[in-house]
Amino acid sequence: MIEPTMSEESTENGAQLTPEQAIANLQSSDLSLRYYAAWWLGKFRVSQPEVVNALITALADEDDTTELGGYPLRRNAARALGKLGNPQAIPGLITCLECSDFYVREAAAQSLGTLNAQAAVPTLIKMLDGGVAKAVQVPGRPHLIQPYEAVLEALGAIGATKAISLIQPFLEHSVPRVQCSAARAMYQLTQDSQYGEFLVTMMQNSDVKLRRVILGDLGAIGYMAAAEAIAHAQVENSFKLMALKGLLEYQLFQESELSDQAVQVMNLMDSLL
């Protein structure tokens, strides 16, 4: 099942979807309406208590399944709950970390990181059991046995310093994206510039998709020393601007006044417009 794009903000009959309709659709017997409603409510941050409760209930849905055993509605509900920012969702999302569906686990880990869910740390750490040696691809599937990128990034976002010794070995994983997620987390947990520089170096990778993701990593962790490298990265300007915006927002969150570095970032953004 394909998720709606940002332009798909109306129902099949062409009528604009309202929060009331989306809430009603989330209870519908039509699985496609429920799937779309979960996405829509998350995208537009509709956070009424009844929405949060309905999405939490959807985390345990057994009706919307794929031939391979996936749970599309659970995935969308998990993603939406992270966007809504309500800590009531944390217990249900932690339960989802043990779901048989890789993509449900991935969405749950991402949302738990967004929610700064300290209670999720033990389960997230458990997902790293076996370390790099066990972090292999599932036969016949396009993913590893666990959503390591999401797990590592969640531990970094939550500030789980107890996981440092478990995260560091993933810098040597065979998948570059996993290496970058480990570096992102290590920087957040230690503030050691070597991990920020690791990401800057990885921007030389030939994979443009990876370079785009790394820009997002650098913006998310607020690694100001990367500003010039971001501005000159071999990606589209839109990705550069988003990363620089992340740096600027991070700095403004940390300090009440503009630093010289923040002014530099603003000038770089102007040069890209």
PDB file of C-alpha atoms in Angstrom:
ATOM      1  CA  MET A   1       0.000   0.000   0.000  1.00  0.00           C
ATOM      2  CA  ILE A   2       1.388   3.412  -1.010  1.00  0.00           C
ATOM      3  CA  GLU A   3       1.119   6.354   1.325  1.00  0.00           C
ATOM      4  CA  PRO A   4      -0.634   9.481   0.064  1.00  0.00           C
ATOM      5  CA  THR A   5       1.602  12.274  -1.138  1.00  0.00           C
ATOM      6  CA  MET A   6       1.490  15.783   0.279  1.00  0.00           C
ATOM      7  CA  SER A   7      -0.830  16.865  -2.526  1.00  0.00           C
ATOM      8  CA  GLU A   8      -3.387  14.174  -1.785  1.00  0.00           C
ATOM      9  CA  GLU A   9      -5.370  16.069   0.823  1.00  0.00           C
ATOM     10  CA  SER A  10      -8.887  15.289  -0.380  1.00  0.00           C
ATOM     11  CA  THR A  11     -11.175  12.298  -0.330  1.00  0.00           C
ATOM     12  CA  GLU A  12     -12.008  10.193  -3.372  1.00  0.00           C
ATOM     13  CA  ASN A  13     -15.090  12.264  -4.189  1.00  0.00           C
ATOM     14  CA  GLY A  14     -12.953  15.396  -4.347  1.00  0.00           C
ATOM     15  CA  ALA A  15     -14.287  16.971  -1.142  1.00  0.00           C
ATOM     16  CA  GLN A  16     -11.756  18.510   1.195  1.00  0.00           C
ATOM     17  CA  LEU A  17     -11.179  16.257   4.184  1.00  0.00           C
ATOM     18  CA  THR A  18     -11.930  17.895   7.537  1.00  0.00           C
ATOM     19  CA  PRO A  19     -10.676  16.848  10.975  1.00  0.00           C
ATOM     20  CA  GLU A  20     -14.174  15.631  11.811  1.00  0.00           C
ATOM     21  CA  GLN A  21     -14.303  13.489   8.685  1.00  0.00           C
ATOM     22  CA  ALA A  22     -10.833  12.108   9.283  1.00  0.00           C
ATOM     23  CA  ILE A  23     -11.733  11.188  12.862  1.00  0.00           C
ATOM     24  CA  ALA A  24     -14.885   9.458  11.631  1.00  0.00           C
ATOM     25  CA  ASN A  25     -12.941   7.668   8.894  1.00  0.00           C
ATOM     26  CA  LEU A  26     -10.494   6.335  11.441  1.00  0.00           C
ATOM     27  CA  GLN A  27     -13.408   4.302  12.839  1.00  0.00           C
ATOM     28  CA  SER A  28     -14.649   3.226   9.389  1.00  0.00           C
ATOM     29  CA  SER A  29     -15.042  -0.385   8.281  1.00  0.00           C
ATOM     30  CA  ASP A  30     -13.289   0.660   5.040  1.00  0.00           C
ATOM     31  CA  LEU A  31      -9.617  -0.102   5.665  1.00  0.00           C
ATOM     32  CA  SER A  32      -8.405   2.297   2.980  1.00  0.00           C
ATOM     33  CA  LEU A  33     -10.260   5.175   4.659  1.00  0.00           C
ATOM     34  CA  ARG A  34      -8.760   4.253   8.024  1.00  0.00           C
ATOM     35  CA  TYR A  35      -5.252   4.090   6.546  1.00  0.00           C
ATOM     36  CA  TYR A  36      -5.612   7.482   4.880  1.00  0.00           C
ATOM     37  CA  ALA A  37      -7.179   9.057   7.980  1.00  0.00           C
ATOM     38  CA  ALA A  38      -4.255   7.989  10.180  1.00  0.00           C
ATOM     39  CA  TRP A  39      -1.832   9.599   7.726  1.00  0.00           C
ATOM     40  CA  TRP A  40      -3.933  12.772   7.384  1.00  0.00           C
ATOM     41  CA  LEU A  41      -4.387  13.299  11.114  1.00  0.00           C
ATOM     42  CA  GLY A  42      -0.650  13.006  11.654  1.00  0.00           C
ATOM     43  CA  LYS A  43       0.294  15.266   8.779  1.00  0.00           C
ATOM     44  CA  PHE A  44      -2.047  18.026   9.883  1.00  0.00           C
ATOM     45  CA  ARG A  45      -1.278  17.566  13.603  1.00  0.00           C
ATOM     46  CA  VAL A  46      -4.898  16.998  14.649  1.00  0.00           C
ATOM     47  CA  SER A  47      -4.285  16.241  18.299  1.00  0.00           C
ATOM     48  CA  GLN A  48      -7.672  16.068  20.027  1.00  0.00           C
ATOM     49  CA  PRO A  49      -7.840  13.414  22.772  1.00  0.00           C
ATOM     50  CA  GLU A  50     -10.215  11.252  20.728  1.00  0.00           C
ATOM     51  CA  VAL A  51      -7.733  11.241  17.847  1.00  0.00           C
ATOM     52  CA  VAL A  52      -4.838  10.185  20.067  1.00  0.00           C
ATOM     53  CA  ASN A  53      -6.965   7.457  21.651  1.00  0.00           C
ATOM     54  CA  ALA A  54      -8.139   6.164  18.284  1.00  0.00           C
ATOM     55  CA  LEU A  55      -4.595   6.089  16.914  1.00  0.00           C
ATOM     56  CA  ILE A  56      -3.354   4.264  20.006  1.00  0.00           C
ATOM     57  CA  THR A  57      -6.100   1.688  19.453  1.00  0.00           C
ATOM     58  CA  ALA A  58      -5.002   1.382  15.810  1.00  0.00           C
ATOM     59  CA  LEU A  59      -1.520   0.336  16.977  1.00  0.00           C
ATOM     60  CA  ALA A  60      -3.006  -3.064  17.747  1.00  0.00           C
ATOM     61  CA  ASP A  61      -5.098  -3.350  14.556  1.00  0.00           C
ATOM     62  CA  GLU A  62      -5.411  -6.875  13.132  1.00  0.00           C
ATOM     63  CA  ASP A  63      -7.616  -6.127  10.117  1.00  0.00           C
ATOM     64  CA  ASP A  64      -5.331  -4.202   7.770  1.00  0.00           C
ATOM     65  CA  THR A  65      -2.650  -6.723   6.800  1.00  0.00           C
ATOM     66  CA  THR A  66      -0.539  -7.447   3.735  1.00  0.00           C
ATOM     67  CA  GLU A  67       0.217 -10.797   2.122  1.00  0.00           C
ATOM     68  CA  LEU A  68       3.654 -10.705   3.768  1.00  0.00           C
ATOM     69  CA  GLY A  69       2.195 -10.105   7.211  1.00  0.00           C
ATOM     70  CA  GLY A  70       2.641  -6.346   7.409  1.00  0.00           C
ATOM     71  CA  TYR A  71       0.326  -3.955   9.230  1.00  0.00           C
ATOM     72  CA  PRO A  72      -0.096  -0.779   7.124  1.00  0.00           C
ATOM     73  CA  LEU A  73      -2.558   0.930   9.477  1.00  0.00           C
ATOM     74  CA  ARG A  74      -0.317   0.302  12.478  1.00  0.00           C
ATOM     75  CA  ARG A  75       2.578   1.902  10.580  1.00  0.00           C
ATOM     76  CA  ASN A  76       0.625   5.063   9.822  1.00  0.00           C
ATOM     77  CA  ALA A  77      -0.758   5.249  13.349  1.00  0.00           C
ATOM     78  CA  ALA A  78       2.733   4.930  14.833  1.00  0.00           C
ATOM     79  CA  ARG A  79       4.085   7.680  12.586  1.00  0.00           C
ATOM     80  CA  ALA A  80       1.130   9.968  13.328  1.00  0.00           C
ATOM     81  CA  LEU A  81       1.449   9.571  17.092  1.00  0.00           C
ATOM     82  CA  GLY A  82       5.039  10.759  16.957  1.00  0.00           C
ATOM     83  CA  LYS A  83       3.938  13.903  15.145  1.00  0.00           C
ATOM     84  CA  LEU A  84       1.142  14.626  17.626  1.00  0.00           C
ATOM     85  CA  GLY A  85       3.566  14.680  20.546  1.00  0.00           C
ATOM     86  CA  ASN A  86       1.260  13.175  23.172  1.00  0.00           C
ATOM     87  CA  PRO A  87       3.159  11.074  25.736  1.00  0.00           C
ATOM     88  CA  GLN A  88       0.074   8.896  26.253  1.00  0.00           C
ATOM     89  CA  ALA A  89       1.154   7.091  23.096  1.00  0.00           C
ATOM     90  CA  ILE A  90       4.473   5.934  24.575  1.00  0.00           C
ATOM     91  CA  PRO A  91       3.343   2.607  26.125  1.00  0.00           C
ATOM     92  CA  GLY A  92       1.602   1.530  22.911  1.00  0.00           C
ATOM     93  CA  LEU A  93       4.588   2.521  20.803  1.00  0.00           C
ATOM     94  CA  ILE A  94       6.940   0.583  23.076  1.00  0.00           C
ATOM     95  CA  THR A  95       4.750  -2.482  22.549  1.00  0.00           C
ATOM     96  CA  CYS A  96       5.063  -1.916  18.800  1.00  0.00           C
ATOM     97  CA  LEU A  97       8.841  -2.334  19.058  1.00  0.00           C
ATOM     98  CA  GLU A  98       8.156  -6.060  19.359  1.00  0.00           C
ATOM     99  CA  CYS A  99       5.748  -6.232  16.407  1.00  0.00           C
ATOM    100  CA  SER A 100       6.513  -8.805  13.711  1.00  0.00           C
ATOM    101  CA  ASP A 101       6.331  -6.057  11.062  1.00  0.00           C
ATOM    102  CA  PHE A 102       9.747  -4.431  10.516  1.00  0.00           C
ATOM    103  CA  TYR A 103       8.143  -1.181   9.338  1.00  0.00           C
ATOM    104  CA  VAL A 104       5.914  -0.922  12.412  1.00  0.00           C
ATOM    105  CA  ARG A 105       9.007  -1.311  14.597  1.00  0.00           C
ATOM    106  CA  GLU A 106      10.779   1.328  12.531  1.00  0.00           C
ATOM    107  CA  ALA A 107       7.908   3.819  12.763  1.00  0.00           C
ATOM    108  CA  ALA A 108       7.543   3.193  16.498  1.00  0.00           C
ATOM    109  CA  ALA A 109      11.263   3.766  17.141  1.00  0.00           C
ATOM    110  CA  GLN A 110      11.207   7.007  15.152  1.00  0.00           C
ATOM    111  CA  SER A 111       8.190   8.291  17.062  1.00  0.00           C
ATOM    112  CA  LEU A 112       9.609   7.300  20.437  1.00  0.00           C
ATOM    113  CA  GLY A 113      12.719   9.300  19.617  1.00  0.00           C
ATOM    114  CA  THR A 114      10.565  12.289  18.705  1.00  0.00           C
ATOM    115  CA  LEU A 115       8.646  11.906  21.977  1.00  0.00           C
ATOM    116  CA  ASN A 116      11.892  11.698  23.999  1.00  0.00           C
ATOM    117  CA  ALA A 117      10.533   8.495  25.530  1.00  0.00           C
ATOM    118  CA  GLN A 118      12.948   7.602  28.307  1.00  0.00           C
ATOM    119  CA  ALA A 119      10.794   4.569  29.151  1.00  0.00           C
ATOM    120  CA  ALA A 120      11.582   3.096  25.730  1.00  0.00           C
ATOM    121  CA  VAL A 121      15.355   2.964  26.268  1.00  0.00           C
ATOM    122  CA  PRO A 122      15.548  -0.609  27.648  1.00  0.00           C
ATOM    123  CA  THR A 123      13.525  -2.027  24.739  1.00  0.00           C
ATOM    124  CA  LEU A 124      15.456   0.010  22.173  1.00  0.00           C
ATOM    125  CA  ILE A 125      18.742  -1.226  23.646  1.00  0.00           C
ATOM    126  CA  LYS A 126      17.457  -4.793  23.486  1.00  0.00           C
ATOM    127  CA  MET A 127      16.928  -4.342  19.746  1.00  0.00           C
ATOM    128  CA  LEU A 128      20.708  -3.973  19.410  1.00  0.00           C
ATOM    129  CA  ASP A 129      21.276  -7.459  20.884  1.00  0.00           C
ATOM    130  CA  GLY A 130      24.051  -9.292  19.090  1.00  0.00           C
ATOM    131  CA  GLY A 131      25.646  -6.054  17.908  1.00  0.00           C
ATOM    132  CA  VAL A 132      26.986  -5.591  14.400  1.00  0.00           C
ATOM    133  CA  ALA A 133      27.557  -9.339  13.923  1.00  0.00           C
ATOM    134  CA  LYS A 134      23.814  -9.976  14.124  1.00  0.00           C
ATOM    135  CA  ALA A 135      22.784  -6.883  12.192  1.00  0.00           C
ATOM    136  CA  VAL A 136      22.358  -8.659   8.882  1.00  0.00           C
ATOM    137  CA  GLN A 137      19.796  -8.577   6.116  1.00  0.00           C
ATOM    138  CA  VAL A 138      16.719 -10.772   6.348  1.00  0.00           C
ATOM    139  CA  PRO A 139      16.852 -13.364   3.545  1.00  0.00           C
ATOM    140  CA  GLY A 140      14.552 -12.390   0.723  1.00  0.00           C
ATOM    141  CA  ARG A 141      13.697  -9.009   2.250  1.00  0.00           C
ATOM    142  CA  PRO A 142      15.092  -5.543   1.506  1.00  0.00           C
ATOM    143  CA  HIS A 143      15.946  -4.733   5.120  1.00  0.00           C
ATOM    144  CA  LEU A 144      18.051  -5.803   8.092  1.00  0.00           C
ATOM    145  CA  ILE A 145      16.632  -7.849  10.946  1.00  0.00           C
ATOM    146  CA  GLN A 146      15.965  -4.684  12.947  1.00  0.00           C
ATOM    147  CA  PRO A 147      15.404  -1.035  11.930  1.00  0.00           C
ATOM    148  CA  TYR A 148      18.857  -0.113  13.203  1.00  0.00           C
ATOM    149  CA  GLU A 149      18.866   3.372  11.731  1.00  0.00           C
ATOM    150  CA  ALA A 150      15.680   4.318  13.581  1.00  0.00           C
ATOM    151  CA  VAL A 151      16.785   2.595  16.802  1.00  0.00           C
ATOM    152  CA  LEU A 152      20.204   4.269  16.870  1.00  0.00           C
ATOM    153  CA  GLU A 153      18.740   7.680  16.093  1.00  0.00           C
ATOM    154  CA  ALA A 154      16.048   7.267  18.752  1.00  0.00           C
ATOM    155  CA  LEU A 155      18.644   6.419  21.397  1.00  0.00           C
ATOM    156  CA  GLY A 156      20.614   9.494  20.400  1.00  0.00           C
ATOM    157  CA  ALA A 157      17.576  11.766  20.453  1.00  0.00           C
ATOM    158  CA  ILE A 158      16.475  10.457  23.850  1.00  0.00           C
ATOM    159  CA  GLY A 159      19.966  10.970  25.274  1.00  0.00           C
ATOM    160  CA  ALA A 160      20.545   7.348  26.258  1.00  0.00           C
ATOM    161  CA  THR A 161      24.200   7.635  27.285  1.00  0.00           C
ATOM    162  CA  LYS A 162      24.064   4.128  28.752  1.00  0.00           C
ATOM    163  CA  ALA A 163      23.877   2.856  25.163  1.00  0.00           C
ATOM    164  CA  ILE A 164      27.115   4.498  23.958  1.00  0.00           C
ATOM    165  CA  SER A 165      29.187   1.314  24.113  1.00  0.00           C
ATOM    166  CA  LEU A 166      26.519  -0.521  22.112  1.00  0.00           C
ATOM    167  CA  ILE A 167      26.094   2.194  19.495  1.00  0.00           C
ATOM    168  CA  GLN A 168      29.766   2.881  18.738  1.00  0.00           C
ATOM    169  CA  PRO A 169      30.467  -0.471  16.989  1.00  0.00           C
ATOM    170  CA  PHE A 170      27.778   0.345  14.429  1.00  0.00           C
ATOM    171  CA  LEU A 171      30.137   2.968  13.010  1.00  0.00           C
ATOM    172  CA  GLU A 172      31.781  -0.047  11.355  1.00  0.00           C
ATOM    173  CA  HIS A 173      28.602  -1.601   9.956  1.00  0.00           C
ATOM    174  CA  SER A 174      28.695  -2.573   6.281  1.00  0.00           C
ATOM    175  CA  VAL A 175      25.698  -0.351   5.433  1.00  0.00           C
ATOM    176  CA  PRO A 176      26.731   3.328   5.143  1.00  0.00           C
ATOM    177  CA  ARG A 177      23.330   4.591   6.289  1.00  0.00           C
ATOM    178  CA  VAL A 178      23.631   2.601   9.517  1.00  0.00           C
ATOM    179  CA  GLN A 179      27.130   4.018  10.033  1.00  0.00           C
ATOM    180  CA  CYS A 180      25.711   7.532   9.676  1.00  0.00           C
ATOM    181  CA  SER A 181      22.885   6.855  12.121  1.00  0.00           C
ATOM    182  CA  ALA A 182      25.468   5.631  14.627  1.00  0.00           C
ATOM    183  CA  ALA A 183      27.578   8.761  14.102  1.00  0.00           C
ATOM    184  CA  ARG A 184      24.517  10.965  14.500  1.00  0.00           C
ATOM    185  CA  ALA A 185      23.639   9.272  17.790  1.00  0.00           C
ATOM    186  CA  MET A 186      27.222   9.330  19.054  1.00  0.00           C
ATOM    187  CA  TYR A 187      27.480  13.070  18.452  1.00  0.00           C
ATOM    188  CA  GLN A 188      24.232  13.684  20.297  1.00  0.00           C
ATOM    189  CA  LEU A 189      25.374  11.557  23.230  1.00  0.00           C
ATOM    190  CA  THR A 190      28.961  12.802  23.493  1.00  0.00           C
ATOM    191  CA  GLN A 191      29.140  16.145  21.627  1.00  0.00           C
ATOM    192  CA  ASP A 192      32.466  14.874  20.289  1.00  0.00           C
ATOM    193  CA  SER A 193      33.220  16.613  16.989  1.00  0.00           C
ATOM    194  CA  GLN A 194      34.817  13.476  15.516  1.00  0.00           C
ATOM    195  CA  TYR A 195      31.335  12.092  14.936  1.00  0.00           C
ATOM    196  CA  GLY A 196      30.151  15.270  13.249  1.00  0.00           C
ATOM    197  CA  GLU A 197      33.225  15.167  11.037  1.00  0.00           C
ATOM    198  CA  PHE A 198      32.478  11.527  10.264  1.00  0.00           C
ATOM    199  CA  LEU A 199      29.163  12.665   8.760  1.00  0.00           C
ATOM    200  CA  VAL A 200      30.835  15.492   6.847  1.00  0.00           C
ATOM    201  CA  THR A 201      33.301  13.009   5.343  1.00  0.00           C
ATOM    202  CA  MET A 202      30.464  10.661   4.423  1.00  0.00           C
ATOM    203  CA  MET A 203      28.958  13.446   2.311  1.00  0.00           C
ATOM    204  CA  GLN A 204      31.545  12.512  -0.301  1.00  0.00           C
ATOM    205  CA  ASN A 205      29.690   9.245  -0.891  1.00  0.00           C
ATOM    206  CA  SER A 206      28.619   8.695  -4.501  1.00  0.00           C
ATOM    207  CA  ASP A 207      25.012   7.951  -3.484  1.00  0.00           C
ATOM    208  CA  VAL A 208      23.056  11.196  -3.754  1.00  0.00           C
ATOM    209  CA  LYS A 209      20.218   9.783  -1.641  1.00  0.00           C
ATOM    210  CA  LEU A 210      22.670   9.127   1.170  1.00  0.00           C
ATOM    211  CA  ARG A 211      24.113  12.631   0.836  1.00  0.00           C
ATOM    212  CA  ARG A 212      20.617  14.086   1.202  1.00  0.00           C
ATOM    213  CA  VAL A 213      19.985  12.038   4.332  1.00  0.00           C
ATOM    214  CA  ILE A 214      23.317  13.067   5.842  1.00  0.00           C
ATOM    215  CA  LEU A 215      22.403  16.719   5.391  1.00  0.00           C
ATOM    216  CA  GLY A 216      19.293  16.017   7.435  1.00  0.00           C
ATOM    217  CA  ASP A 217      21.416  14.314  10.086  1.00  0.00           C
ATOM    218  CA  LEU A 218      23.739  17.296  10.372  1.00  0.00           C
ATOM    219  CA  GLY A 219      20.813  19.698  10.639  1.00  0.00           C
ATOM    220  CA  ALA A 220      19.092  17.546  13.259  1.00  0.00           C
ATOM    221  CA  ILE A 221      22.134  17.377  15.548  1.00  0.00           C
ATOM    222  CA  GLY A 222      22.991  21.048  15.094  1.00  0.00           C
ATOM    223  CA  TYR A 223      26.587  20.458  14.029  1.00  0.00           C
ATOM    224  CA  MET A 224      27.442  24.083  13.233  1.00  0.00           C
ATOM    225  CA  ALA A 225      30.965  23.282  12.018  1.00  0.00           C
ATOM    226  CA  ALA A 226      29.376  21.608   8.994  1.00  0.00           C
ATOM    227  CA  ALA A 227      27.686  24.765   7.691  1.00  0.00           C
ATOM    228  CA  GLU A 228      30.127  25.430   4.850  1.00  0.00           C
ATOM    229  CA  ALA A 229      30.234  21.762   3.855  1.00  0.00           C
ATOM    230  CA  ILE A 230      26.437  21.670   3.759  1.00  0.00           C
ATOM    231  CA  ALA A 231      26.288  24.792   1.574  1.00  0.00           C
ATOM    232  CA  HIS A 232      28.690  23.220  -0.931  1.00  0.00           C
ATOM    233  CA  ALA A 233      27.323  19.677  -0.860  1.00  0.00           C
ATOM    234  CA  GLN A 234      26.536  18.002  -4.177  1.00  0.00           C
ATOM    235  CA  VAL A 235      22.761  17.950  -3.677  1.00  0.00           C
ATOM    236  CA  GLU A 236      19.827  20.157  -4.555  1.00  0.00           C
ATOM    237  CA  ASN A 237      19.657  23.553  -2.846  1.00  0.00           C
ATOM    238  CA  SER A 238      16.363  22.655  -1.190  1.00  0.00           C
ATOM    239  CA  PHE A 239      18.122  19.972   0.876  1.00  0.00           C
ATOM    240  CA  LYS A 240      20.938  22.346   1.754  1.00  0.00           C
ATOM    241  CA  LEU A 241      18.469  24.977   2.921  1.00  0.00           C
ATOM    242  CA  MET A 242      16.588  22.500   5.098  1.00  0.00           C
ATOM    243  CA  ALA A 243      19.828  21.355   6.739  1.00  0.00           C
ATOM    244  CA  LEU A 244      21.012  24.914   7.343  1.00  0.00           C
ATOM    245  CA  LYS A 245      17.605  25.780   8.761  1.00  0.00           C
ATOM    246  CA  GLY A 246      18.050  22.858  11.159  1.00  0.00           C
ATOM    247  CA  LEU A 247      21.416  24.221  12.279  1.00  0.00           C
ATOM    248  CA  LEU A 248      19.947  27.661  12.836  1.00  0.00           C
ATOM    249  CA  GLU A 249      16.952  26.401  14.791  1.00  0.00           C
ATOM    250  CA  TYR A 250      19.197  24.249  16.964  1.00  0.00           C
ATOM    251  CA  GLN A 251      21.449  27.190  17.756  1.00  0.00           C
ATOM    252  CA  LEU A 252      18.518  29.490  18.543  1.00  0.00           C
ATOM    253  CA  PHE A 253      17.089  26.843  20.852  1.00  0.00           C
ATOM    254  CA  GLN A 254      20.380  26.601  22.725  1.00  0.00           C
ATOM    255  CA  GLU A 255      21.130  30.338  22.977  1.00  0.00           C
ATOM    256  CA  SER A 256      19.002  33.448  23.319  1.00  0.00           C
ATOM    257  CA  GLU A 257      21.236  35.568  21.064  1.00  0.00           C
ATOM    258  CA  LEU A 258      22.537  35.066  17.551  1.00  0.00           C
ATOM    259  CA  SER A 259      26.109  33.852  17.506  1.00  0.00           C
ATOM    260  CA  ASP A 260      28.602  34.632  14.764  1.00  0.00           C
ATOM    261  CA  GLN A 261      28.114  31.079  13.539  1.00  0.00           C
ATOM    262  CA  ALA A 262      24.369  31.593  13.323  1.00  0.00           C
ATOM    263  CA  VAL A 263      24.878  34.744  11.268  1.00  0.00           C
ATOM    264  CA  GLN A 264      27.180  32.773   8.973  1.00  0.00           C
ATOM    265  CA  VAL A 265      24.460  30.149   8.515  1.00  0.00           C
ATOM    266  CA  MET A 266      21.930  32.854   7.652  1.00  0.00           C
ATOM    267  CA  ASN A 267      24.315  34.311   5.067  1.00  0.00           C
ATOM    268  CA  LEU A 268      24.836  30.865   3.537  1.00  0.00           C
ATOM    269  CA  MET A 269      21.081  30.399   3.327  1.00  0.00           C
ATOM    270  CA  ASP A 270      20.734  33.742   1.563  1.00  0.00           C
ATOM    271  CA  SER A 271      23.377  32.712  -0.952  1.00  0.00           C
ATOM    272  CA  LEU A 272      21.381  29.625  -1.866  1.00  0.00           C
ATOM    273  CA  LEU A 273      18.100  31.434  -2.497  1.00  0.00           C
TER     274      LEU A 273
END
